[in-house]
Amino acid sequence: MSNKIKNICCIGAGYVGGPTMSVFADKCPEITINVVDLNSKRIEEWNEKDLTKLPIYEPGLTKIISRCRDRNLFFSTDIERNLEKADMIFISVNTPTKKSGIGAGKASDLSYVEASTRQIAKHAKTNTIIVEKSTLPVRTADTIKKILFNVDACNDNSEIKKNFDILSNPEFLSEGNAIKDLESPDRVLIGGENEEAINELKNIYLNWVDYKKIITTNLWSAELSKLASNAFLAQRISSINSLSALCEASGADIKEVQIAIGSDSRIGNKFINPGPGFGGSCFKKDILNLVYLCEFYNLREVALYWQNILDLNQWQKNRLTKIVVEKLFGNISEKKIAILGFAFKSKTNDTRESSAIDICKNLLQEGANLSIYDPKVKDIQIENELNLKQNINLETHNKANWNFSKSIQICVEGADAILILTEWEEFEYLDWNMISKKMRKPSWIFDTRCTNNIDLAKKYGLNIWKLGNGKS
Ligand code: UDX
Ligand code: ADP
């Protein structure tokens, strides 16, 4: 259905760019799509013949890659050449929270967006449509515009000033369900100023998305809607997690409360699963962005409101560590704790901002020996996330005691406790008989994900602590 767009270039082959462009290529075989990245290792992995070695684990992705790769979907490090050919360019680069300078710890680091915008200004042809896909602070489109229209590089060999249209098309995919979310989105949001450009992007989506689901807004509304959606979702998790602590104190059961409140159709039963705190690359970053924005506009109360969602999330992680220590007689030094799950949620290999990171660091700080198992996360990722050299106090604990286990059996061998941190389906079918024989007595199971069938463990003499259960 698309008219003019025959060639798309996407800058950034990450968790957003990779799956999004794969679905675009699958749904629009007449459009050539080049996904470019300066990380050559990542591009090599996207081009791997062995599809189990793709850089991202996402259910359904390998099938699409096998259909589209080298047909109309290409992964490359040749940024310049692919920018030159493109009719439409997506910016899907990372936007981490700033580590230093003004707004450190809150504002987004836009250096990757700026660098890619400069590349666009230099190499893209005139009238190319630029689409913001990365989650960005409100009014980033303004920054992009300023760079695009002021960079001298864009006029290297020509007298003619280039023209670009900028659209904001935030991505709402949730990892682990990315393909489903991209194939049947709840809505597609397109913000922009030029109706013709908006329609070009709309026409692409109309190849598989119902027109009623495509919402068009101005640029700033589109940008803010992404931050607001993530903040609302995170707020639901902090709300239910705050109640999990109250349930434990009062003798109620958070699962029963969850069903009761979720049955109100105004509230709904989605996205109120209690857990060890939300992780992932978006929620924390987006709320910090929102807080920064509110402070900038002098809306102190609003900023505080959203900051509390984050504070509660951190509190949840810290209180879980305390519970483990208390139950293990106030001392976990030299005790072995088996960690089941390190990804920030199931069905992904992504560990960014995973609650497991802080919880594991806390436990290591208390002197525990950790054995970590996750079906999709690699040991090198865990090593990088725990960043042990910098974060562990070497005076009190001179050896970072953790190891990576390739199987649950090895992971639980000799353990004093098991801590379930990710809701992987296989943790619902644990062989408690085998596990009880391998663990040291008294053995504890700490379930932070309200796993089904966990009560079975009691049969085998294991002590159970369940998140949000006042009776466990
Ligand atoms: C989120 C948004 O859902 C998505 O729309 C946006 O584009 C990117 O950010 P994602 O981070 O991939 O997606 O995962 P999501 O399913 O939202 O989960 C985020 C975190 O919240 C995970 O750590 C998850 O375990 C936790 N969570 C989620 C809960 O603790 N309880 C729930 O009920 C749902
Ligand atoms: P996200 O979850 O937002 O997709 P990722 O970190 O997974 O974030 O992916 C972003 C990708 O963008 C990375 O692979 C990074 O190498 C790439 N990238 C960042 N800046 C540029 C740039 N200027 N040109 C090309 N690729 C870039």
Coordinates of C-alpha atoms and ligand atoms in Angstrom, one line a residue:
M1 CA 0.0 0.0 0.0
S2 CA 3.0 2.3 0.5
N3 CA 3.5 4.7 -2.3
K4 CA 6.9 6.4 -2.5
I5 CA 8.8 4.5 0.2
K6 CA 10.9 1.7 -1.5
N7 CA 13.9 1.8 0.7
I8 CA 14.2 2.1 4.5
C9 CA 17.3 2.4 6.6
C10 CA 17.1 1.8 10.3
I11 CA 20.0 3.0 12.4
G12 CA 20.5 0.7 15.4
A13 CA 20.2 -3.1 15.3
G14 CA 19.2 -3.6 19.0
Y15 CA 16.1 -4.9 20.8
V16 CA 13.9 -2.3 19.1
G17 CA 15.5 -1.9 15.6
G18 CA 16.1 -5.6 14.9
P19 CA 12.6 -7.1 15.6
T20 CA 10.7 -4.0 14.4
M21 CA 12.5 -4.0 11.0
S22 CA 12.1 -7.8 10.7
V23 CA 8.3 -7.4 11.0
F24 CA 8.3 -4.5 8.6
A25 CA 10.3 -6.6 6.0
D26 CA 8.0 -9.5 6.5
K27 CA 4.8 -7.4 6.0
C28 CA 6.2 -5.3 3.2
P29 CA 8.1 -7.5 0.8
E30 CA 8.2 -4.7 -1.8
I31 CA 10.3 -2.4 0.5
T32 CA 14.0 -3.0 0.9
I33 CA 15.1 -2.6 4.5
N34 CA 18.7 -2.1 5.6
V35 CA 19.4 -2.2 9.4
V36 CA 22.7 -0.6 10.1
D37 CA 24.8 -0.5 13.3
L38 CA 28.3 0.6 14.2
N39 CA 28.7 -2.5 16.3
S40 CA 30.2 -5.0 13.8
K41 CA 29.9 -7.9 16.2
R42 CA 26.2 -7.3 16.5
I43 CA 25.8 -7.1 12.7
E44 CA 27.7 -10.4 12.3
E45 CA 25.4 -12.0 14.8
W46 CA 22.3 -10.8 12.9
N47 CA 23.9 -12.3 9.8
E48 CA 24.7 -15.7 11.5
K49 CA 23.6 -18.7 9.5
D50 CA 22.9 -20.5 12.7
L51 CA 19.7 -18.7 13.8
T52 CA 20.2 -19.8 17.5
K53 CA 23.1 -17.3 17.5
L54 CA 21.0 -14.2 16.7
P55 CA 22.0 -11.4 19.2
I56 CA 18.4 -11.3 20.5
Y57 CA 16.2 -14.0 21.8
E58 CA 12.6 -13.2 20.9
P59 CA 9.9 -15.9 20.3
G60 CA 9.0 -16.0 16.6
L61 CA 11.9 -13.9 15.4
T62 CA 14.0 -16.7 13.8
K63 CA 11.1 -17.7 11.5
I64 CA 10.8 -14.2 10.2
I65 CA 14.6 -13.8 9.8
S66 CA 14.7 -17.0 7.8
R67 CA 12.0 -15.8 5.5
C68 CA 13.2 -12.2 5.0
R69 CA 17.0 -12.0 5.5
D70 CA 18.8 -11.4 2.3
R71 CA 15.5 -11.1 0.5
N72 CA 14.4 -7.6 1.5
L73 CA 16.0 -7.4 4.9
F74 CA 19.7 -6.7 5.3
F75 CA 22.0 -6.1 8.2
S76 CA 25.1 -4.1 7.6
T77 CA 27.8 -1.8 9.1
D78 CA 27.8 0.3 5.9
I79 CA 25.9 3.2 7.4
E80 CA 26.8 5.9 4.8
R81 CA 25.8 3.9 1.7
N82 CA 22.5 2.8 3.2
L83 CA 21.6 6.2 4.4
E84 CA 22.2 7.6 0.9
K85 CA 19.7 5.2 -0.6
A86 CA 17.0 5.5 1.9
D87 CA 13.6 7.2 1.4
M88 CA 12.8 6.8 5.1
I89 CA 15.2 6.5 8.0
F90 CA 14.4 5.1 11.5
I91 CA 16.5 6.2 14.4
S92 CA 16.6 3.2 16.8
V93 CA 19.7 3.9 18.7
N94 CA 20.1 3.5 22.5
T95 CA 19.3 6.5 24.8
P96 CA 20.7 5.5 28.2
T97 CA 20.3 7.8 31.3
K98 CA 23.1 10.4 31.5
K99 CA 25.9 9.4 33.8
S100 CA 27.5 12.8 34.2
G101 CA 26.9 16.5 33.6
I102 CA 23.6 18.4 33.7
G103 CA 20.7 16.1 34.4
A104 CA 23.0 13.2 35.4
G105 CA 21.1 10.2 36.7
K106 CA 17.8 11.5 35.2
A107 CA 18.0 13.0 31.7
S108 CA 18.6 10.8 28.7
D109 CA 22.0 10.7 27.1
L110 CA 21.3 11.9 23.6
S111 CA 24.8 11.5 22.2
Y112 CA 23.9 8.5 20.1
V113 CA 20.8 10.2 18.7
E114 CA 22.9 13.3 17.9
A115 CA 25.7 11.2 16.3
S116 CA 23.2 9.4 14.1
T117 CA 21.4 12.6 13.2
R118 CA 24.6 14.1 12.0
Q119 CA 25.3 11.1 9.9
I120 CA 21.8 11.5 8.4
A121 CA 22.4 15.2 7.7
K122 CA 25.5 14.4 5.9
H123 CA 24.6 11.3 3.9
A124 CA 20.8 11.2 3.4
K125 CA 19.2 12.6 0.3
T126 CA 16.8 15.6 0.4
N127 CA 13.2 14.9 1.3
T128 CA 14.0 11.8 3.3
I129 CA 11.5 11.1 6.1
I130 CA 13.2 10.7 9.5
V131 CA 11.4 8.7 12.1
E132 CA 12.2 8.7 15.8
K133 CA 11.8 5.2 17.1
S134 CA 14.0 5.3 20.2
T135 CA 12.4 6.4 23.4
L136 CA 13.3 10.0 23.7
P137 CA 12.6 13.0 26.0
V138 CA 9.8 15.2 24.8
R139 CA 11.0 17.8 22.3
T140 CA 13.9 15.7 21.0
A141 CA 12.4 16.1 17.6
D142 CA 13.4 19.8 18.0
T143 CA 17.0 18.9 18.6
I144 CA 17.0 16.6 15.6
K145 CA 15.5 19.3 13.5
K146 CA 18.1 21.8 14.6
I147 CA 20.9 19.4 13.8
L148 CA 19.5 18.4 10.4
F149 CA 18.9 21.9 9.3
N150 CA 22.1 23.5 10.6
V151 CA 24.8 21.0 9.9
D152 CA 27.2 22.3 7.3
A153 CA 28.1 18.8 6.4
C154 CA 24.8 18.4 4.6
N155 CA 25.8 20.8 2.0
D156 CA 29.3 19.3 1.3
N157 CA 29.2 19.5 -2.5
S158 CA 26.0 21.2 -3.2
E159 CA 24.3 24.6 -3.0
I160 CA 20.9 23.1 -2.3
K161 CA 19.8 22.9 1.3
K162 CA 18.3 19.5 2.1
N163 CA 14.8 19.1 3.4
F164 CA 13.7 16.5 5.9
D165 CA 10.4 15.6 7.6
I166 CA 10.5 14.4 11.1
L167 CA 8.0 12.0 12.6
S168 CA 7.8 10.4 16.0
N169 CA 6.6 6.8 15.9
P170 CA 7.3 5.5 19.4
E171 CA 7.6 1.7 19.8
F172 CA 5.4 0.0 22.4
L173 CA 6.6 -3.5 21.9
S174 CA 7.3 -5.5 25.1
E175 CA 10.2 -7.9 25.0
G176 CA 9.4 -11.5 24.9
N177 CA 6.1 -10.6 23.0
A178 CA 7.8 -8.3 20.5
I179 CA 6.7 -10.1 17.4
K180 CA 3.1 -10.4 18.5
D181 CA 3.1 -6.8 19.6
L182 CA 4.5 -5.7 16.2
E183 CA 2.2 -7.9 14.2
S184 CA -1.0 -6.9 16.1
P185 CA -0.3 -3.7 17.9
D186 CA -3.0 -2.2 20.2
R187 CA -2.2 1.1 18.5
V188 CA 0.4 2.7 16.2
L189 CA 1.2 6.3 17.1
I190 CA 2.5 8.7 14.5
G191 CA 3.3 12.3 15.5
G192 CA 4.3 14.8 13.0
E193 CA 3.8 18.2 11.3
N194 CA 3.6 17.3 7.6
E195 CA 0.5 15.3 6.7
E196 CA 2.1 13.9 3.5
A197 CA 5.0 12.4 5.5
I198 CA 2.6 11.1 8.2
N199 CA 0.6 9.4 5.4
E200 CA 3.8 7.7 4.0
L201 CA 4.4 6.0 7.3
K202 CA 0.7 5.3 7.8
N203 CA 0.6 3.6 4.4
I204 CA 3.4 1.3 5.4
Y205 CA 1.5 0.2 8.6
L206 CA -1.7 -0.2 6.6
N207 CA -0.2 -3.2 5.0
W208 CA -1.1 -5.1 8.2
V209 CA -2.6 -2.8 10.8
D210 CA -6.3 -1.7 10.8
Y211 CA -6.6 2.0 10.1
K212 CA -8.6 2.5 13.3
K213 CA -5.6 1.5 15.3
I214 CA -3.4 4.2 13.8
I215 CA -3.4 7.4 15.9
T216 CA -1.9 10.6 14.5
T217 CA -0.9 13.4 16.8
N218 CA 1.5 16.3 16.9
L219 CA 5.1 15.5 17.5
W220 CA 5.2 16.4 21.2
S221 CA 2.1 14.5 22.1
A222 CA 3.6 11.4 20.5
E223 CA 6.8 11.7 22.3
L224 CA 5.1 12.4 25.7
S225 CA 2.6 9.5 25.2
K226 CA 5.5 7.0 25.1
L227 CA 6.9 8.2 28.4
A228 CA 3.4 8.4 29.9
S229 CA 2.4 4.9 28.8
N230 CA 5.5 3.4 30.4
A231 CA 5.1 5.5 33.6
F232 CA 1.4 4.3 33.9
L233 CA 2.5 0.7 33.4
A234 CA 5.3 1.0 36.0
Q235 CA 2.9 2.7 38.4
R236 CA 0.7 -0.4 38.3
I237 CA 3.6 -2.6 39.3
S238 CA 4.8 -0.4 42.1
S239 CA 1.2 -0.3 43.4
I240 CA 0.8 -4.0 43.5
N241 CA 4.3 -4.5 44.9
S242 CA 3.6 -2.0 47.7
L243 CA 0.5 -4.1 48.6
S244 CA 2.5 -7.3 48.5
A245 CA 4.4 -6.0 51.6
L246 CA 1.2 -5.1 53.3
C247 CA -0.2 -8.6 52.6
E248 CA 2.8 -10.2 54.2
A249 CA 2.5 -8.0 57.3
S250 CA -1.3 -8.4 57.6
G251 CA -1.9 -12.1 56.7
A252 CA -3.6 -11.4 53.4
D253 CA -2.6 -13.0 50.1
I254 CA -1.5 -10.8 47.2
K255 CA -2.7 -13.3 44.6
E256 CA -6.2 -13.2 46.1
V257 CA -6.1 -9.4 46.3
Q258 CA -4.8 -9.3 42.7
I259 CA -7.8 -11.3 41.4
A260 CA -10.2 -9.2 43.4
I261 CA -9.0 -5.9 42.1
G262 CA -8.3 -7.1 38.6
S263 CA -11.9 -8.3 38.2
D264 CA -13.1 -4.7 38.2
S265 CA -13.2 -4.0 34.5
R266 CA -12.2 -0.4 35.2
I267 CA -8.9 -1.6 36.6
G268 CA -8.4 -4.7 34.5
N269 CA -6.4 -7.8 35.3
K270 CA -3.4 -7.1 33.1
F271 CA -0.1 -5.9 34.3
I272 CA -0.7 -6.3 38.1
N273 CA 1.5 -9.3 38.7
P274 CA 3.5 -8.7 41.9
G275 CA 7.2 -9.4 41.6
P276 CA 10.8 -8.4 42.6
G277 CA 10.4 -5.0 41.0
F278 CA 10.3 -3.9 37.4
G279 CA 13.4 -4.0 35.2
G280 CA 14.1 -3.5 31.5
S281 CA 15.7 -0.7 29.6
C282 CA 12.6 1.5 29.5
F283 CA 10.6 2.0 32.7
K284 CA 13.3 3.4 34.9
K285 CA 14.8 5.5 32.1
D286 CA 11.4 6.9 31.0
I287 CA 10.2 7.8 34.5
L288 CA 13.5 9.5 35.2
N289 CA 13.0 11.4 32.0
L290 CA 9.5 12.4 33.1
V291 CA 10.7 13.5 36.5
Y292 CA 13.4 15.6 34.8
L293 CA 10.9 17.1 32.5
C294 CA 8.5 18.0 35.4
E295 CA 11.3 19.5 37.4
F296 CA 12.4 21.5 34.3
Y297 CA 8.8 22.9 34.1
N298 CA 8.8 23.6 37.9
L299 CA 6.1 20.9 38.6
R300 CA 7.6 19.7 41.8
E301 CA 4.6 17.7 43.1
V302 CA 4.2 15.9 39.7
A303 CA 7.9 15.1 39.7
L304 CA 7.7 13.7 43.2
Y305 CA 4.7 11.6 42.4
W306 CA 6.5 9.8 39.6
Q307 CA 9.8 9.6 41.5
N308 CA 8.0 7.6 44.2
I309 CA 7.1 4.9 41.7
L310 CA 10.9 4.4 41.2
D311 CA 11.7 4.6 44.9
L312 CA 9.1 2.0 45.7
N313 CA 10.7 -0.3 43.1
Q314 CA 14.1 0.1 44.6
W315 CA 12.6 -0.5 48.1
Q316 CA 11.0 -3.8 46.9
K317 CA 14.4 -5.1 45.7
N318 CA 16.1 -4.2 49.0
R319 CA 13.4 -5.6 51.2
L320 CA 13.6 -8.9 49.4
T321 CA 17.3 -9.2 50.2
K322 CA 16.6 -8.4 53.9
I323 CA 13.9 -11.2 54.0
V324 CA 16.4 -13.7 52.7
V325 CA 19.0 -12.8 55.3
E326 CA 16.5 -12.8 58.1
K327 CA 15.1 -16.2 57.3
L328 CA 18.6 -17.7 57.0
F329 CA 19.2 -16.8 60.7
G330 CA 20.4 -13.3 60.0
N331 CA 23.6 -14.5 58.3
I332 CA 24.2 -15.6 54.8
S333 CA 28.0 -15.4 54.8
E334 CA 29.5 -18.4 53.0
K335 CA 26.0 -19.8 52.5
K336 CA 25.1 -20.9 49.0
I337 CA 22.1 -19.3 47.4
A338 CA 20.8 -20.6 44.0
I339 CA 19.4 -17.8 41.9
L340 CA 16.8 -19.0 39.3
G341 CA 16.4 -16.4 36.6
F342 CA 18.5 -13.4 35.8
A343 CA 16.7 -11.9 32.8
F344 CA 14.4 -8.9 33.7
K345 CA 11.4 -11.0 32.6
S346 CA 10.8 -14.3 31.0
K347 CA 11.0 -15.0 27.2
T348 CA 14.0 -12.6 26.7
N349 CA 17.8 -12.7 27.1
D350 CA 17.8 -9.1 28.1
T351 CA 19.2 -8.3 31.5
R352 CA 19.1 -4.5 31.4
E353 CA 18.0 -3.1 34.8
S354 CA 16.9 -6.6 35.9
S355 CA 16.0 -6.7 39.6
A356 CA 18.3 -9.7 39.8
I357 CA 21.2 -7.4 39.4
D358 CA 20.6 -5.4 42.6
I359 CA 19.4 -8.4 44.6
C360 CA 22.5 -10.4 43.6
K361 CA 24.8 -7.5 44.4
N362 CA 23.1 -7.1 47.8
L363 CA 23.4 -10.8 48.6
L364 CA 27.1 -10.9 47.5
Q365 CA 27.7 -7.9 49.7
E366 CA 26.3 -9.9 52.6
G367 CA 28.9 -12.6 51.8
A368 CA 26.7 -15.2 50.1
N369 CA 28.0 -17.6 47.5
L370 CA 25.7 -17.3 44.5
S371 CA 25.0 -19.9 41.8
I372 CA 23.1 -18.4 39.0
Y373 CA 21.0 -20.1 36.4
D374 CA 19.0 -18.6 33.5
P375 CA 17.9 -20.5 30.4
K376 CA 18.7 -17.7 28.0
V377 CA 21.3 -15.4 29.6
K378 CA 25.0 -15.9 29.0
D379 CA 27.6 -15.8 31.8
I380 CA 29.4 -12.9 30.3
Q381 CA 26.3 -10.8 30.5
I382 CA 25.9 -11.6 34.2
E383 CA 29.5 -10.7 34.8
N384 CA 29.1 -7.4 33.0
E385 CA 25.9 -6.6 34.9
L386 CA 27.2 -7.4 38.3
N387 CA 30.3 -5.3 37.5
L388 CA 31.8 -6.8 40.5
K389 CA 35.1 -5.1 40.8
Q390 CA 33.6 -1.7 41.2
N391 CA 30.6 -2.5 43.3
I392 CA 31.6 -5.1 45.9
N393 CA 33.4 -3.8 48.9
L394 CA 36.6 -5.8 48.6
E395 CA 37.6 -5.1 52.2
T396 CA 34.8 -7.0 53.7
H397 CA 34.5 -9.5 50.9
N398 CA 37.6 -10.2 49.0
K399 CA 36.2 -12.7 46.5
A400 CA 33.2 -12.2 44.4
N401 CA 31.6 -15.5 45.0
W402 CA 29.3 -16.3 42.2
N403 CA 29.2 -18.9 39.4
F404 CA 27.1 -19.6 36.4
S405 CA 25.3 -22.9 36.3
K406 CA 24.3 -24.6 33.1
S407 CA 21.5 -26.5 34.7
I408 CA 19.1 -26.2 37.6
Q409 CA 20.5 -29.5 39.0
I410 CA 24.0 -28.0 39.3
C411 CA 22.7 -24.7 40.5
V412 CA 20.8 -26.1 43.5
E413 CA 23.5 -28.6 44.6
G414 CA 24.3 -27.9 48.3
A415 CA 22.3 -24.7 48.3
D416 CA 20.8 -23.4 51.5
A417 CA 18.2 -21.4 49.6
I418 CA 16.7 -21.0 46.2
L419 CA 15.6 -17.5 45.1
I420 CA 13.2 -17.4 42.1
L421 CA 13.6 -14.1 40.4
T422 CA 12.4 -14.5 36.8
E423 CA 9.0 -16.1 35.9
W424 CA 10.4 -18.6 33.3
E425 CA 7.9 -21.3 32.6
E426 CA 10.3 -24.1 33.5
F427 CA 10.3 -22.9 37.1
E428 CA 6.7 -23.9 37.4
Y429 CA 7.7 -27.5 36.9
L430 CA 10.7 -27.9 39.2
D431 CA 11.4 -31.4 40.4
W432 CA 11.1 -30.7 44.1
N433 CA 12.0 -34.3 45.0
M434 CA 15.3 -34.0 43.2
I435 CA 15.9 -30.5 44.5
S436 CA 15.2 -31.4 48.2
K437 CA 17.8 -34.2 48.0
K438 CA 20.4 -31.9 46.6
M439 CA 20.0 -28.9 49.0
R440 CA 21.5 -28.4 52.5
K441 CA 19.0 -28.6 55.3
P442 CA 17.2 -26.5 56.5
S443 CA 16.4 -25.5 52.9
W444 CA 14.5 -22.4 51.9
I445 CA 12.7 -21.5 48.7
F446 CA 12.0 -17.7 48.2
D447 CA 9.5 -17.2 45.5
T448 CA 9.3 -13.6 44.3
R449 CA 7.2 -14.4 41.2
C450 CA 4.2 -16.1 42.7
T451 CA 5.1 -19.3 40.8
N452 CA 2.4 -21.8 40.2
N453 CA 2.8 -25.1 42.0
I454 CA 5.3 -23.7 44.4
D455 CA 3.3 -25.2 47.3
L456 CA 4.3 -28.7 46.1
A457 CA 7.8 -28.0 47.5
K458 CA 6.4 -28.2 51.0
K459 CA 5.7 -31.9 50.6
Y460 CA 9.4 -32.5 50.3
G461 CA 10.3 -30.7 53.5
L462 CA 11.3 -27.4 52.0
N463 CA 10.5 -24.1 53.7
I464 CA 8.7 -21.7 51.5
W465 CA 8.5 -18.0 51.5
K466 CA 6.1 -16.5 49.0
L467 CA 6.0 -12.8 48.0
G468 CA 2.9 -11.2 49.2
N469 CA 1.7 -14.1 51.2
G470 CA 1.1 -13.3 54.9
K471 CA 0.7 -17.0 55.8
S472 CA 3.9 -18.5 54.2
Ligands
UDX1 C1 7.9 -2.1 28.4 C2 6.5 -1.7 27.9 O1 5.6 -2.7 28.3 C3 6.5 -1.5 26.4 O2 5.2 -1.1 25.9 C4 7.6 -0.5 26.0 O3 7.7 -0.4 24.6 C5 8.9 -0.9 26.6 O4 8.9 -1.1 28.0 P1 9.3 -4.3 28.5 O5 10.3 -3.5 29.3 O6 9.9 -5.1 27.3 O7 8.2 -3.4 27.9 O8 8.6 -5.4 29.4 P2 7.3 -5.4 30.3 O9 6.5 -6.6 30.0 O10 6.6 -4.1 30.3 O11 7.9 -5.6 31.8 C6 8.7 -4.7 32.4 C7 9.0 -5.1 33.8 O12 7.9 -5.2 34.6 C8 9.6 -6.6 33.9 O13 10.7 -6.6 34.8 C9 8.5 -7.4 34.4 O14 8.8 -8.6 35.1 C10 7.7 -6.4 35.3 N1 6.3 -6.7 35.4 C11 5.5 -6.7 34.3 C12 5.8 -7.1 36.7 O15 6.5 -7.1 37.7 N2 4.4 -7.3 36.8 C13 3.6 -7.2 35.7 O16 2.4 -7.5 35.9 C14 4.1 -6.9 34.4
ADP2 P1 17.2 -0.6 22.1 O1 16.7 -1.5 23.2 O2 16.7 0.8 22.2 O3 17.1 -1.2 20.8 P2 20.0 -1.4 22.1 O4 21.2 -0.9 22.9 O5 19.6 -2.8 22.1 O6 18.8 -0.4 22.4 O7 20.4 -1.0 20.5 C1 20.8 0.2 20.1 C2 21.8 0.0 19.0 O8 22.1 1.2 18.4 C3 23.2 -0.6 19.4 O9 23.4 -1.8 18.8 C4 24.2 0.5 19.1 O10 25.4 0.0 18.6 C5 23.5 1.2 17.9 N1 24.0 2.6 17.7 C6 24.1 3.6 18.6 N2 24.6 4.7 18.0 C7 24.7 4.4 16.6 C8 25.1 5.2 15.5 N3 25.5 6.4 15.6 N4 25.1 4.5 14.3 C9 24.8 3.2 14.2 N5 24.4 2.5 15.3 C10 24.3 3.1 16.5

